[in-house]
Short mmCIF file of C-alpha atoms in Angstrom, two decimals:
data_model
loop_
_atom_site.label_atom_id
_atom_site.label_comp_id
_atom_site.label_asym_id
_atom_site.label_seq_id
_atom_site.Cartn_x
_atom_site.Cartn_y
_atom_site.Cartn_z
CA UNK A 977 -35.46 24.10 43.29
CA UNK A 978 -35.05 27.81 42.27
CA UNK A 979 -34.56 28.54 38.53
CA UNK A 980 -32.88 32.19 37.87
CA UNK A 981 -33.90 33.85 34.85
CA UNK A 982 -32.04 36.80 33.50
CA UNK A 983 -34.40 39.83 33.64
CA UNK A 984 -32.12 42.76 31.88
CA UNK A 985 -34.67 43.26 28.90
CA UNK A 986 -37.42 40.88 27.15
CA UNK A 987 -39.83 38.41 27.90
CA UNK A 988 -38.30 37.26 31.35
CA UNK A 989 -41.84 37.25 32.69
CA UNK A 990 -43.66 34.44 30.46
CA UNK A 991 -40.92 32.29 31.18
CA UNK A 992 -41.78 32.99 34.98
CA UNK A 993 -45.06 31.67 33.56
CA UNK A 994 -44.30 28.37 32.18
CA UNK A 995 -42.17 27.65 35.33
CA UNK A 996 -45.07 28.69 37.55
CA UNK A 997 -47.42 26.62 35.47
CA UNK A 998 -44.26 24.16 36.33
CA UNK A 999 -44.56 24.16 40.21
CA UNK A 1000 -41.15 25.63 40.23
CA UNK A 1001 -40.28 28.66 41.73
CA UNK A 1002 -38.46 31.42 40.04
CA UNK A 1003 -35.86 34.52 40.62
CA UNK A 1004 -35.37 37.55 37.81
CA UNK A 1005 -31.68 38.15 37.98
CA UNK A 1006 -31.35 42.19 36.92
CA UNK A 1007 -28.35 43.06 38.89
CA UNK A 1008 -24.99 41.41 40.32
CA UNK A 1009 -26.82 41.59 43.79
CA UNK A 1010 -29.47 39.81 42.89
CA UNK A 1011 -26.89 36.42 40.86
CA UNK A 1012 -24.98 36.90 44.12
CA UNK A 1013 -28.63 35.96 45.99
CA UNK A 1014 -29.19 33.36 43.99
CA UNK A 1015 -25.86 31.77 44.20
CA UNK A 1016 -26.11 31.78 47.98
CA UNK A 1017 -29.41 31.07 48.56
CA UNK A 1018 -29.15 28.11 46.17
CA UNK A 1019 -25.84 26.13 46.54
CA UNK A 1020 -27.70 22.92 44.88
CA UNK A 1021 -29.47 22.56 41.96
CA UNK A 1022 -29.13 25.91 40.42
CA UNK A 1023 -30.52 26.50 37.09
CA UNK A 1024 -30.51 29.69 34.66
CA UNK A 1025 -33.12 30.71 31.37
CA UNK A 1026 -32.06 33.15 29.28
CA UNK A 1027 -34.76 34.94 27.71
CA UNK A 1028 -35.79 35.99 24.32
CA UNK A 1029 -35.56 40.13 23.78
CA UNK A 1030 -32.85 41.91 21.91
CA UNK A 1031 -28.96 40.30 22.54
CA UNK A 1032 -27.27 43.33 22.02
CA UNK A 1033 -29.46 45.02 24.78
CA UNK A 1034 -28.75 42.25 26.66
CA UNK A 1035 -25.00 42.51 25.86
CA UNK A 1036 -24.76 46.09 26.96
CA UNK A 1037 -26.37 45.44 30.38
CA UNK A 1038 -24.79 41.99 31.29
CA UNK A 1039 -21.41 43.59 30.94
CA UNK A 1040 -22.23 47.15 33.09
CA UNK A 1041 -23.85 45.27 35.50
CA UNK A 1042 -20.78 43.26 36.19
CA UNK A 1043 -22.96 40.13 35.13
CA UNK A 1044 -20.88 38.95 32.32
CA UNK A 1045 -17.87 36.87 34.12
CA UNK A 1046 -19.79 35.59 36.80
CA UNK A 1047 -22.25 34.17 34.63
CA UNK A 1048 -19.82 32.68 32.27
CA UNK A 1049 -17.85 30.97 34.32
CA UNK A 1050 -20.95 29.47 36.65
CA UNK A 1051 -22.04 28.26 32.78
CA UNK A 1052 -18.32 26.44 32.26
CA UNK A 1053 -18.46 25.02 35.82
CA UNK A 1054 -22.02 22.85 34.65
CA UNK A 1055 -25.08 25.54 35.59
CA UNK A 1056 -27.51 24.26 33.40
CA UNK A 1057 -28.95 27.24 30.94
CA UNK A 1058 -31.56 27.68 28.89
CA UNK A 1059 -31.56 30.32 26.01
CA UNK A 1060 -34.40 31.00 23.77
CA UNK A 1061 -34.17 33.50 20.85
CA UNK A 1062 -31.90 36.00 21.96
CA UNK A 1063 -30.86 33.44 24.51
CA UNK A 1064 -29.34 31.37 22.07
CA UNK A 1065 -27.58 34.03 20.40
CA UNK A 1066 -26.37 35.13 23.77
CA UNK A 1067 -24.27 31.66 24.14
CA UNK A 1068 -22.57 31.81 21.32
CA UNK A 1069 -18.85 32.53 21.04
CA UNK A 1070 -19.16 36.21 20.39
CA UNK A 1071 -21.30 36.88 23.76
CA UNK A 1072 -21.12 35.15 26.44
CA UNK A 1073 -18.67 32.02 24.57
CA UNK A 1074 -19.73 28.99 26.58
CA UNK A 1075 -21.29 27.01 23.45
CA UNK A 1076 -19.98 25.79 20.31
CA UNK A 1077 -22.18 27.15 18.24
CA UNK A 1078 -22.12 29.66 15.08
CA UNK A 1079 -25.18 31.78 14.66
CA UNK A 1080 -26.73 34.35 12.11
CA UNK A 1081 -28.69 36.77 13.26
CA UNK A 1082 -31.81 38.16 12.27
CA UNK A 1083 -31.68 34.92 9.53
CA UNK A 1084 -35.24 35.07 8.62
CA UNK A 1085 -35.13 38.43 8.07
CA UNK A 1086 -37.34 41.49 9.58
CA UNK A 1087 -40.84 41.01 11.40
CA UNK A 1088 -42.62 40.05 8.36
CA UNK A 1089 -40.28 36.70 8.14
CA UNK A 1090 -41.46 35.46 11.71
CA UNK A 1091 -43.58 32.61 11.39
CA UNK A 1092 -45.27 29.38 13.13
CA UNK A 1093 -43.96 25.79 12.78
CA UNK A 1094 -44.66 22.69 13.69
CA UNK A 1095 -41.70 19.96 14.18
CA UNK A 1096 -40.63 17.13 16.74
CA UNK A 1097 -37.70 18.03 18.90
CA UNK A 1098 -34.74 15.13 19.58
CA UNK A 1099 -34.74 13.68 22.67
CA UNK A 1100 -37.88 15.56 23.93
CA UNK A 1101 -40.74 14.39 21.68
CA UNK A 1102 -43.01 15.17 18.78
CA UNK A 1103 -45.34 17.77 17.10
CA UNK A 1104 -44.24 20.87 19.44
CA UNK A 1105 -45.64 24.51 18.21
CA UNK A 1106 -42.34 26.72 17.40
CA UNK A 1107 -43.06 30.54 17.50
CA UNK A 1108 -39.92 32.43 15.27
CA UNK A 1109 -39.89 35.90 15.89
CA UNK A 1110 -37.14 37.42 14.19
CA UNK A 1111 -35.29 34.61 14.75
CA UNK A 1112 -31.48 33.57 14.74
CA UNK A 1113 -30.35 29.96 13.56
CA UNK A 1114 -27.73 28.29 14.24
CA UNK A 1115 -25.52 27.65 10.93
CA UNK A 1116 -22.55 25.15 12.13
CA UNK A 1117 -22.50 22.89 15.67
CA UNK A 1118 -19.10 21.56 17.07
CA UNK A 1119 -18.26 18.23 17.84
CA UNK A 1120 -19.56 17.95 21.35
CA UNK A 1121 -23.01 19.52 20.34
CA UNK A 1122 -26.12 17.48 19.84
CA UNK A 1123 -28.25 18.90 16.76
CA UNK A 1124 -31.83 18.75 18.16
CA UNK A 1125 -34.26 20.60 15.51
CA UNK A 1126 -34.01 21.20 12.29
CA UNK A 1127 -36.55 23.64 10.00
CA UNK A 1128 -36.33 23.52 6.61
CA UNK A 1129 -32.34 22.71 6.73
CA UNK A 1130 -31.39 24.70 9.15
CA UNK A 1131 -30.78 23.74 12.86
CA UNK A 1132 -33.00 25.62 15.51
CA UNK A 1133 -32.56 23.64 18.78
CA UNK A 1134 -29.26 21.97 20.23
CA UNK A 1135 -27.71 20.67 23.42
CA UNK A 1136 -24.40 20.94 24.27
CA UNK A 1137 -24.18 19.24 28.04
CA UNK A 1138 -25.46 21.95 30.17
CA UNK A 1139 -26.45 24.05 27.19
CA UNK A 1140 -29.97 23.92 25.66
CA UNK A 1141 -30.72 26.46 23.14
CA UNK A 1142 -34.09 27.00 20.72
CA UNK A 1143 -34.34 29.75 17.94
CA UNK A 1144 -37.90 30.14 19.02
CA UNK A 1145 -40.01 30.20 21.97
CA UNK A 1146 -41.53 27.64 23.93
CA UNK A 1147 -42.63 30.44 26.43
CA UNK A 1148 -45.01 31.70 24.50
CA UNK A 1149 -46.89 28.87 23.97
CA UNK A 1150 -48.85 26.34 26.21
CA UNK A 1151 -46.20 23.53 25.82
CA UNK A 1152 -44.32 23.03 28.86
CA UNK A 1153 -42.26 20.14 27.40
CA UNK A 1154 -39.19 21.86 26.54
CA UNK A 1155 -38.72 23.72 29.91
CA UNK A 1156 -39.91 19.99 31.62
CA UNK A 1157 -36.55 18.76 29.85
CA UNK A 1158 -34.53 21.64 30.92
CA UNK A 1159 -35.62 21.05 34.99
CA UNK A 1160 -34.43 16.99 34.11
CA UNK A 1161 -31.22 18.73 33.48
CA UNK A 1162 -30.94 20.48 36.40
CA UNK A 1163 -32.17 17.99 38.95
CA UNK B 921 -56.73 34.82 16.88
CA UNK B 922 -55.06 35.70 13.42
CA UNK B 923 -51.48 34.31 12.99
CA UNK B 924 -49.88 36.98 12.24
CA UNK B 925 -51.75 38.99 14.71
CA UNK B 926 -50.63 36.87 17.56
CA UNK B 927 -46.80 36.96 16.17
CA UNK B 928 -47.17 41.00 15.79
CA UNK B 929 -47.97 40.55 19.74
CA UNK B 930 -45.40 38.74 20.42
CA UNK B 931 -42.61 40.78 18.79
CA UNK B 932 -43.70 43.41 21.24
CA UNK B 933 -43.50 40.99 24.11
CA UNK B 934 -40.00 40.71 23.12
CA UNK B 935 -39.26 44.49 23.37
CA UNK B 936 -40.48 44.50 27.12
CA UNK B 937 -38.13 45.92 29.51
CA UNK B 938 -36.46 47.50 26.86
CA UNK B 939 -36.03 51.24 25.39
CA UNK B 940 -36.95 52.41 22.25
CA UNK B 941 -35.05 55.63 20.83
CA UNK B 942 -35.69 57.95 18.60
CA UNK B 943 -32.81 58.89 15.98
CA UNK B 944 -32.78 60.46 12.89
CA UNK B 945 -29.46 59.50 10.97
CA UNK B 946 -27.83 56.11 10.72
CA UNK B 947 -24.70 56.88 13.53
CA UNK B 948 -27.42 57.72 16.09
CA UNK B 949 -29.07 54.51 15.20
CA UNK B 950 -25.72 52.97 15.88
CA UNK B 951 -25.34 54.73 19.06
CA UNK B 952 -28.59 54.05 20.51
CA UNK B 953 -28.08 49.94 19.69
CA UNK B 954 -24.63 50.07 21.02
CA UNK B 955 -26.28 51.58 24.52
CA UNK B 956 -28.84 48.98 24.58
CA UNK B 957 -31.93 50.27 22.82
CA UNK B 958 -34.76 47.16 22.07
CA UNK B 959 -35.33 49.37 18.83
CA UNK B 960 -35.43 52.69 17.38
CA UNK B 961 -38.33 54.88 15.39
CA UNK B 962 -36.44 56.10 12.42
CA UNK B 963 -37.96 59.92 11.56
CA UNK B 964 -36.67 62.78 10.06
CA UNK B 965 -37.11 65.61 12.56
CA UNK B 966 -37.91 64.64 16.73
CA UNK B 967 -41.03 65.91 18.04
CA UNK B 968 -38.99 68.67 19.66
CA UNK B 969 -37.78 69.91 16.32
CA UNK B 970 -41.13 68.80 14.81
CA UNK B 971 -42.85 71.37 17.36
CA UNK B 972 -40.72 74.19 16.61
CA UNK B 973 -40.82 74.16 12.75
CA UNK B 974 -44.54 73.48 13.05
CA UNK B 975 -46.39 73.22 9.69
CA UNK B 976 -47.82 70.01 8.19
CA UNK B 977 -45.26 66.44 9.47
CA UNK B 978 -45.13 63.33 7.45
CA UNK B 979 -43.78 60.32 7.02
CA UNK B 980 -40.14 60.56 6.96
CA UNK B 981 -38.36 59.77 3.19
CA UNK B 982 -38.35 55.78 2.91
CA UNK B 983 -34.56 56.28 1.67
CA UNK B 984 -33.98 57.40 5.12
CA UNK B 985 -35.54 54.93 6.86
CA UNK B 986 -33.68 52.23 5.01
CA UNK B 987 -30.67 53.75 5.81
CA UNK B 988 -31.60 53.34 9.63
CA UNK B 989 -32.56 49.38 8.48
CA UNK B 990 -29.07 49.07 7.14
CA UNK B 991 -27.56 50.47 9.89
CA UNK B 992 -28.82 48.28 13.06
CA UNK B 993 -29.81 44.94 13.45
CA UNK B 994 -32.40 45.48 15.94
CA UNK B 995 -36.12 46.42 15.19
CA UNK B 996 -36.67 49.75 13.13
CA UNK B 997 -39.94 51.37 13.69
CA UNK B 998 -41.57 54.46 11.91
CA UNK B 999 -44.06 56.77 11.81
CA UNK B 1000 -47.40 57.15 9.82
CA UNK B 1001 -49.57 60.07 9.77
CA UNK B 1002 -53.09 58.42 11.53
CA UNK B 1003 -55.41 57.60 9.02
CA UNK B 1004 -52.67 58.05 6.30
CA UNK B 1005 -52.91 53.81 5.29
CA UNK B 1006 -51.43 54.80 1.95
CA UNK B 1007 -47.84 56.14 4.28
CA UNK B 1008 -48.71 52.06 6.56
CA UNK B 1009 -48.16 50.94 2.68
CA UNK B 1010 -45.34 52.15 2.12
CA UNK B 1011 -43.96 51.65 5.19
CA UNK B 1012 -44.60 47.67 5.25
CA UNK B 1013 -43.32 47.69 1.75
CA UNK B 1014 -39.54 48.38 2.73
CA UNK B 1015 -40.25 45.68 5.57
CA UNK B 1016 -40.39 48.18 8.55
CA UNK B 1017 -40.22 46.08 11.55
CA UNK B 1018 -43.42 48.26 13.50
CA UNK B 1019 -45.53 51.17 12.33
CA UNK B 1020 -46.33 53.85 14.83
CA UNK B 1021 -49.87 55.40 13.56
CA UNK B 1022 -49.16 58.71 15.49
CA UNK B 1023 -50.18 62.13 16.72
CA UNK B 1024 -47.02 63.34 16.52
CA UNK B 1025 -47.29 64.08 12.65
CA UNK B 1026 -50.22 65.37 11.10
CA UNK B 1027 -53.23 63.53 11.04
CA UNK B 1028 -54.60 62.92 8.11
CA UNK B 1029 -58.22 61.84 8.47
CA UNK B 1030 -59.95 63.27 11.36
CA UNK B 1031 -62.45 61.05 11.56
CA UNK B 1032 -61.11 57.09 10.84
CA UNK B 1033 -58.36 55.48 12.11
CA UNK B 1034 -56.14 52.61 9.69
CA UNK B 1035 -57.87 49.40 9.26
CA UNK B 1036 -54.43 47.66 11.05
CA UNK B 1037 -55.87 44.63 10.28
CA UNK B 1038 -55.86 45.13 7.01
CA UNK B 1039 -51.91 44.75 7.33
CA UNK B 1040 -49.10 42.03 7.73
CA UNK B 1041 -46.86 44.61 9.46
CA UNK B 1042 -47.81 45.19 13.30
CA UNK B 1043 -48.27 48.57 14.52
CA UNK B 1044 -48.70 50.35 17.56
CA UNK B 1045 -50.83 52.87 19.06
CA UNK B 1046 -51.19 56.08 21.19
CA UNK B 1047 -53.69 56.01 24.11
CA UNK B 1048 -55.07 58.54 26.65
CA UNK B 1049 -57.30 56.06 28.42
CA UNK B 1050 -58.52 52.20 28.15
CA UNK B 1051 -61.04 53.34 25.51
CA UNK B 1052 -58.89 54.51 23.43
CA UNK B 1053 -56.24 51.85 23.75
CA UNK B 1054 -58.90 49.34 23.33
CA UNK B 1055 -60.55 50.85 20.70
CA UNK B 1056 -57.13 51.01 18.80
CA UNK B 1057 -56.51 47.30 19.70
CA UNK B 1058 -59.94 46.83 17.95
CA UNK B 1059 -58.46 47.67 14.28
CA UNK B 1060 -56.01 45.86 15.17
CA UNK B 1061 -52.96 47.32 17.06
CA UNK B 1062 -50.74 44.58 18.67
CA UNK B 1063 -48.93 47.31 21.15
CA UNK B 1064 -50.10 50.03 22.77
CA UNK B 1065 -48.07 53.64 24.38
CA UNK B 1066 -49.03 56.73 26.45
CA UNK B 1067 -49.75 59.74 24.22
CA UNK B 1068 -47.69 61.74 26.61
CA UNK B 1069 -46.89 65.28 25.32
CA UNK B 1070 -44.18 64.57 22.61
CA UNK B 1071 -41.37 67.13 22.48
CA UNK B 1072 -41.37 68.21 25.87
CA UNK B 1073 -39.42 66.58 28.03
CA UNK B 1074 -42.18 67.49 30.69
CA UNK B 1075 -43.56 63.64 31.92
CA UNK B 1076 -46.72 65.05 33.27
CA UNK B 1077 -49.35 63.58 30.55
CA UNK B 1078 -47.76 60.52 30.02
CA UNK B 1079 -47.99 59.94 33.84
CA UNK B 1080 -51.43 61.61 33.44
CA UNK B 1081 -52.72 58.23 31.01
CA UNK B 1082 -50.28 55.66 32.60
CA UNK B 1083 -52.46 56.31 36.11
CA UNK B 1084 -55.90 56.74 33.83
CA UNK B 1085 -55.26 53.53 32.24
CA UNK B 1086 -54.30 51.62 35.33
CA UNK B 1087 -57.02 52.58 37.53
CA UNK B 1088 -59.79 51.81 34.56
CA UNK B 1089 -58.48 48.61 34.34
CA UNK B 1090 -58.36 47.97 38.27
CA UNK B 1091 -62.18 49.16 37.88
CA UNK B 1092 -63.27 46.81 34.89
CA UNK B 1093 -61.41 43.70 37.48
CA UNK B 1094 -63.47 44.52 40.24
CA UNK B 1095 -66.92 44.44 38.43
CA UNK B 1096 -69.09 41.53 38.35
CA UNK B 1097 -69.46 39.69 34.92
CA UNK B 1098 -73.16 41.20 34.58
CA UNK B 1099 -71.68 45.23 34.83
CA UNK B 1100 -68.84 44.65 31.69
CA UNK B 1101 -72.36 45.11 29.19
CA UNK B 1102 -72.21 48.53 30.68
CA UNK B 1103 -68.73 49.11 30.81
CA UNK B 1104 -68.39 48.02 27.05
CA UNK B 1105 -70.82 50.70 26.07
CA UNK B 1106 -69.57 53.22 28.24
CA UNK B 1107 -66.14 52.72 27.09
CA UNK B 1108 -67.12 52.31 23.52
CA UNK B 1109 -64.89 49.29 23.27
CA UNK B 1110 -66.07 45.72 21.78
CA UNK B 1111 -67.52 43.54 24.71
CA UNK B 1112 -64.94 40.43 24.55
CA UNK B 1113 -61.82 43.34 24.76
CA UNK B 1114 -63.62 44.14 28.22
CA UNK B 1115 -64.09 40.65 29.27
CA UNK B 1116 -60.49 40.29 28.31
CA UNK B 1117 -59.33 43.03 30.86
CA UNK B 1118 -61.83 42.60 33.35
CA UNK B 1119 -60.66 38.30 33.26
CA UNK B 1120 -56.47 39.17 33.01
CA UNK B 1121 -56.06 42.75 34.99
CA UNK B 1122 -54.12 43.90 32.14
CA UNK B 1123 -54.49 44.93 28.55
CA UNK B 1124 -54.61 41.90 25.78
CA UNK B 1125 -51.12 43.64 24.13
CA UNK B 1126 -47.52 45.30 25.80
CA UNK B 1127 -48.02 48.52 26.88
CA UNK B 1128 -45.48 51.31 27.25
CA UNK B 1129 -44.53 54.57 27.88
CA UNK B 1130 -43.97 57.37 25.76
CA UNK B 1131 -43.74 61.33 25.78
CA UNK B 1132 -42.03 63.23 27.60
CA UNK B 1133 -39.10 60.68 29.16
CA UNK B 1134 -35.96 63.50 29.56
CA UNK B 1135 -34.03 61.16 32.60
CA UNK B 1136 -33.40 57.83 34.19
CA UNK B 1137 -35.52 58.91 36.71
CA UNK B 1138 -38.57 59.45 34.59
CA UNK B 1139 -38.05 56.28 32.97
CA UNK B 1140 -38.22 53.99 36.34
CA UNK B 1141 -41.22 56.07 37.27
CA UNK B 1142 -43.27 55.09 34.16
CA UNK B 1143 -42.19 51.81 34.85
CA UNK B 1144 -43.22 51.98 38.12
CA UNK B 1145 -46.57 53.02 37.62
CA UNK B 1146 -47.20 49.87 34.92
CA UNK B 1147 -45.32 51.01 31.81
CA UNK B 1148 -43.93 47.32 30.30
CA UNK B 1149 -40.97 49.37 28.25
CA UNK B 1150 -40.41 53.24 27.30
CA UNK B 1151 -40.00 54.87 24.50
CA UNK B 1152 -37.66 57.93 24.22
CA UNK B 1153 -38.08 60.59 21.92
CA UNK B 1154 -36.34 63.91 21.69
CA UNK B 1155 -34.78 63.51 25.64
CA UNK B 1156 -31.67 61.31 24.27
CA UNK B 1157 -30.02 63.58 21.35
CA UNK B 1158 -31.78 66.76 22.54
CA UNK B 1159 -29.35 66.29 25.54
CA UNK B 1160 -25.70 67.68 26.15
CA UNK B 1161 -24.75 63.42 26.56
CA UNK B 1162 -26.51 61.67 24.44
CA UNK B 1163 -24.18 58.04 25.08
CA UNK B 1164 -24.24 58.44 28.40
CA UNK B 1165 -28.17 59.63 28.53
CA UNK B 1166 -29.23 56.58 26.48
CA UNK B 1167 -27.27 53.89 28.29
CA UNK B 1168 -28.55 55.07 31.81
CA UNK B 1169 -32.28 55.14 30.93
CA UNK B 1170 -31.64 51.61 29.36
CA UNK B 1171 -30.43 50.59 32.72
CA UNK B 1172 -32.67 52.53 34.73
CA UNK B 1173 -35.39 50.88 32.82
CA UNK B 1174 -33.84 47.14 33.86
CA UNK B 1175 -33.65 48.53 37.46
CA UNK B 1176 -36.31 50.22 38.07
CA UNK B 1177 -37.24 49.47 41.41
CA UNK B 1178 -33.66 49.68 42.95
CA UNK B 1179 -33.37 53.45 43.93
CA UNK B 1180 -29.45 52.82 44.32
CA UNK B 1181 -28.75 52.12 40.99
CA UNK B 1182 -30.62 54.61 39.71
CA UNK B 1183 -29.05 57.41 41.87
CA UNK B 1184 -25.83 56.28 40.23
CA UNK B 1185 -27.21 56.17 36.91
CA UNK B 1186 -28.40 59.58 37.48
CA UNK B 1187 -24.63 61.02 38.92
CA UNK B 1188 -23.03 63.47 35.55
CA UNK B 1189 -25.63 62.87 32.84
CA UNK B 1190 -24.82 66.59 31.81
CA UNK B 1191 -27.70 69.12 30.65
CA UNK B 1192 -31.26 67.31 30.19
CA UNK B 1193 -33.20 68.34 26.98
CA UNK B 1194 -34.61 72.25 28.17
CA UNK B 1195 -38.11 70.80 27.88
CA UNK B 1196 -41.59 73.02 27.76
CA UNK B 1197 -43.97 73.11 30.70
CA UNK B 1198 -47.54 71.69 29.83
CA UNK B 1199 -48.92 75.04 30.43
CA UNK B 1200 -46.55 76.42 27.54
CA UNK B 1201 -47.63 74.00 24.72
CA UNK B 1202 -49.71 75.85 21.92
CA UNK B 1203 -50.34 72.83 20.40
CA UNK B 1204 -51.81 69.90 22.09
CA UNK B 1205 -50.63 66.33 19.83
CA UNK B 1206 -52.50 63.91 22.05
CA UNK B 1207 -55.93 65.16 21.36
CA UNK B 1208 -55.35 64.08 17.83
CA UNK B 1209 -57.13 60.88 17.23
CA UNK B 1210 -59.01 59.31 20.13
#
């Protein structure tokens, strides 16, 4: 199993990291060459993580680099994704639209509202470290989400089939349990 | 490790691969996010500008910076004069995202550096070499940048401490435990930063590159010598396109080791900033604070 992670801007690299500390090997996707590697080189069990780093960056590249369509619809046809941070936000019906999921921005405010947590995550167990870093949550789920985290009220981890999402990072810390569920998905 | 130290690291982790631009009014703000800037350093004049009027730079007004805040959701840095912790106060007091303690503006205390540590807000540094850089990570920057000539447009210096930087590092990875004593002395650096290099091959915070970036082409060579991210100052709106300028280097930055794309990227940029030679420059900003 190969997991592609999108490498246009951010912290592609630690989630390299956590996959590497995962046994699992890893591709940074920058260009539409390098998805249309991937895609051949992996017919089966293709998996993508979408990294934390600034969405609208993100936004600007994915669609001059051709990356936007092809990504969406391999998303719609059951590629399981993970997006952390701006990952989450890129999911979300005004980017990339393949999750049911309305999300504000920037909703702890500027760098000196990022903060440390400690909370159990649905489905994937208990007392995990959650880094915020000028973090997005997610304000309203659809029906066919599952609500997976909530801090303080306000829901910061979901899963919507394919779709995992987390308003913070599990690639920056040491806990691998989060991208261990996200490989279930994809096996 | 400090908390808040460790999250001030990690917002600059999230700015990797990215470019950050300088602008001075809210619409170039607007235009730098819309061509994919990670962030932009809200100040009053560019260092090209700030080199020709000369005379004593400071921190820009605060009512312009929070114009820039209103204007972009992405991270809004500025400038403090180094030394200056009263200008760091006022900074983190209208919630700036980063504080860049730099050369570019007048230093104001020739002998101390800010006690970062002392602060919620992260900041990052200028460094020549890994003394400096370490020595700055010391009082507690959380990201660190190539004091490459500001103003410019001529790459040389920041290419200059990219290489410096890299090959000290190499050199502190190859030593054996018993030589970092040594090293830590001769570096004037804290003996557990060392240890830190000499065990990881890399610097404990992001590192980019700044001064000097006029093209795409500049960018991707940064990059390619171990820059994590650029910053651009006066080569985006000192140029005759500053859209198209912008968005290239952001993508040049992404692709930097794909020579294709960047010959593309490169194709009808229009006029680069005019940009001084190194030999021209009366005044010499990265000497300032070392």
């Amino acid at each position: 199993m190969t997991i592609a992670i999108l490498a246009l801007q951010g912290a592609f690299a630690e989630h390299a990291q956590m996959l590497e500390a995962l046994h699992v090997d890893s591709v940074l996707i920058r260009n539409l060459e390098d998805w249309d590697n991937y895609i051949q080189q992996n017919p089966q069990h293709q998996g993508l993580i979408i990294p934390g780093g600034e969405s609208t960056a993100m936004t600007r590249i994915i669609r001059d680099e051709g990356l936007y369509e092809p990504i969406r619809q391999a998303i719609l046809k059951g590629m399981p994704v993970l997006g952390t941070c701006a990952g989450l936000i890129m999911l979300d019906p005004q980017h990339l639209n393949t999750m049911d999921i309305t999300v504000r921005r920037n909703a702890y405010g500027r760098q000196l509202g990022s903060f440390n947590h400690v909370a159990d995550i649905k489905s994937i167990g208990k007392d995990f470290p959650l880094t915020f870093i000028r973090a997005p949550y997610i304000e309203a789920v659809g029906p066919g989400v599952e609500v997976l985290a909530e801090v303080d009220g306000h829901i910061v981890a979901a899963h919507q089939g394919n779709q995992l999402v987390c308003a913070f990072h599990p690639e920056l810390t040491s806990d691998t349990r989060v991208h261990e569920f996200f490989l279930s998905l994809v096996k | 490790m400090e908390d808040r130290t460790l999250l001030n690291r990690q917002l600059a982790q999230m700015l990797k691969g990215g470019v950050i631009m300088d602008v001075t009014t809210p619409e170039q703000a607007r235009i730098a996010e819309a061509a994919g800037a990670c962030a932009v350093m809200a100040l009053e004049r560019i260092p090209a500008d700030i080199r020709a009027a000369g005379g004593v730079s400071r921190m820009s007004d605060p009512k312009m910076i929070r114009g820039i805040q209103e204007a972009v959701t992405i991270p809004v840095m500025a400038k403090c004069r180094i030394g200056h912790f009263v200008e760091a106060q006022i900074l983190e007091a209208i919630e700036i995202d980063y504080i860049d303690e730099s050369e570019v503006l007048s230093p104001a205390d020739d002998v101390y550096h800010i006690d970062k540590r002392q602060f919620k807000v992260p900041f990052v540094c200028g460094a020549k070499d890994l003394g400096e850089a370490l020595r700055r990570i010391n009082e507690g920057a959380t990201m660190i940048r190539t004091k490459g000539e500001p103003g410019t447009g001529d790459v040389i210096q920041a290419v200059r401490h990219m290489r410096k930087m890299q090959s000290e590092i190499h050199r502190l990875t190859s030593m054996r435990e018993d030589e970092l004593y040594e090293a830590a002395k001769q570096l004037q650096v804290p003996f557990d930063l060392v240890q830190y290099v000499h065990d990881n091959g890399k610097l404990p915070v992001v590192n980019f590159a700044a001064g000097g970036v006029a093209t795409p082409a500049d960018a991707a060579l940064m990059m390619q010598l171990g820059a994590e991210g650029v910053f651009v100052g006066s080569g985006i709106f000192k140029s005759g396109d500053p859209v198209k300028r912008a968005q290239a280097i952001v993508k040049a930055v992404t692709n930097y080791q794909n020579p294709k794309i960047i010959a593309e990227l490169s194709e009808d940029l229009g006029e680069a900033m005019v940009g001084i030679n190194e030999q021209e420059i009366a005044l010499l900003m990265a000497e300032r604070g070392k």
